Coordinates of C-alpha atoms in Angstrom, one line a residue:
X1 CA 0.0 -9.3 16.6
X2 CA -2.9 -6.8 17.1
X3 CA -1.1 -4.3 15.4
X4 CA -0.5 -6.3 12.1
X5 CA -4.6 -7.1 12.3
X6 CA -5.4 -3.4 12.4
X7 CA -2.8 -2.9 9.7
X8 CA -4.3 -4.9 7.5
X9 CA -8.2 -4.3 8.3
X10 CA -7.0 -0.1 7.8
X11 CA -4.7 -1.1 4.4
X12 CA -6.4 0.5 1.9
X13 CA -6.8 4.2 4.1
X14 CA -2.8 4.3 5.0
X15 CA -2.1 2.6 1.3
X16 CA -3.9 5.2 -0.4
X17 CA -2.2 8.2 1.9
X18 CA 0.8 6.3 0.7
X19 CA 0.3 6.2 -2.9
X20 CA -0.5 10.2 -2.7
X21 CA 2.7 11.1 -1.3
X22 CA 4.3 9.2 -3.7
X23 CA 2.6 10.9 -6.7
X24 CA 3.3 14.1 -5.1
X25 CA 7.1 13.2 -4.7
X26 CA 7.4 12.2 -7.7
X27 CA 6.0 15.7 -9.4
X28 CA 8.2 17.5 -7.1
X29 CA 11.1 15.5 -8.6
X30 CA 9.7 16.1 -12.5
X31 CA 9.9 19.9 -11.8
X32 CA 13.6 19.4 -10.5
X33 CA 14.5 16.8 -13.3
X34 CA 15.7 14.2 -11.2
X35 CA 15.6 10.4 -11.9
X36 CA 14.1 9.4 -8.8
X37 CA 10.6 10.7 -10.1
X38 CA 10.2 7.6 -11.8
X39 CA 11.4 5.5 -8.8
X40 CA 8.3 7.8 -6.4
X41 CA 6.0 7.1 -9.3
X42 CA 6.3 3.7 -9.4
X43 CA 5.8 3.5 -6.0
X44 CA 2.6 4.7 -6.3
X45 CA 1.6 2.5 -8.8
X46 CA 2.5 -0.4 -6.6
X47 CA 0.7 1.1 -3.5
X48 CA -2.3 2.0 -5.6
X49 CA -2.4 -2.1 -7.3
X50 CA -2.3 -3.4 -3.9
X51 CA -4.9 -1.6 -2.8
X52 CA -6.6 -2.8 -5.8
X53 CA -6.1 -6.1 -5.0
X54 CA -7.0 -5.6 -1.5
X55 CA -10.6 -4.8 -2.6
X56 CA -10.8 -7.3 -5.6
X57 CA -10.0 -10.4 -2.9
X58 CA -11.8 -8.9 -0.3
X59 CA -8.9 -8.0 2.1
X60 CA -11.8 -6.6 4.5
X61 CA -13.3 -10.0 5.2
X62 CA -9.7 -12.2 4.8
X63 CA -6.8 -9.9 6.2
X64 CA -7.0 -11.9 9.4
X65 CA -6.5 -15.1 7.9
X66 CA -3.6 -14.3 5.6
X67 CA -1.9 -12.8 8.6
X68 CA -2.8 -16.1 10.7
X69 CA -1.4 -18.4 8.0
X70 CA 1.5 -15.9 7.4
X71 CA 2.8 -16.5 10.4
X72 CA 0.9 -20.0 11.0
X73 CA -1.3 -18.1 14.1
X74 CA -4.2 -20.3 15.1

């Protein structure tokens, strides 16, 4: 349970990390001409809207309590 806390507190460092190797997947795959470069850029869209939202609804102070009713932890 510790682990999902500190993933959640740390979301929007390893989200971010996330959302840049996607981008830079998805250019490597636009030089080769490949259809997955829209499937890695759209994955960095998501990861970069959740981190969004993250910040907009104040992950930082509430990540604990979504994880506690998640998994209805008291």
């Amino acid at each position: 349970m510790h682990i999902l806390f500190a993933a959640a507190r740390f979301f929007p460092f390893w989200g971010f990390m996330f959302a840049l190797i996607f981008f830079e997947l998805g250019r490597f795959f636009r030089r080769k001409d490949s259809k997955l470069q829209y499937s890695c850029f759209l994955a960095a869209i998501v990861f970069l809207g959740f981190v969004g939202s993250w910040f907009y609804f104040r992950g930082d102070m509430h990540s604990d309590n979504w994880i506690r009713f998640f998994f209805k932890v008291s």
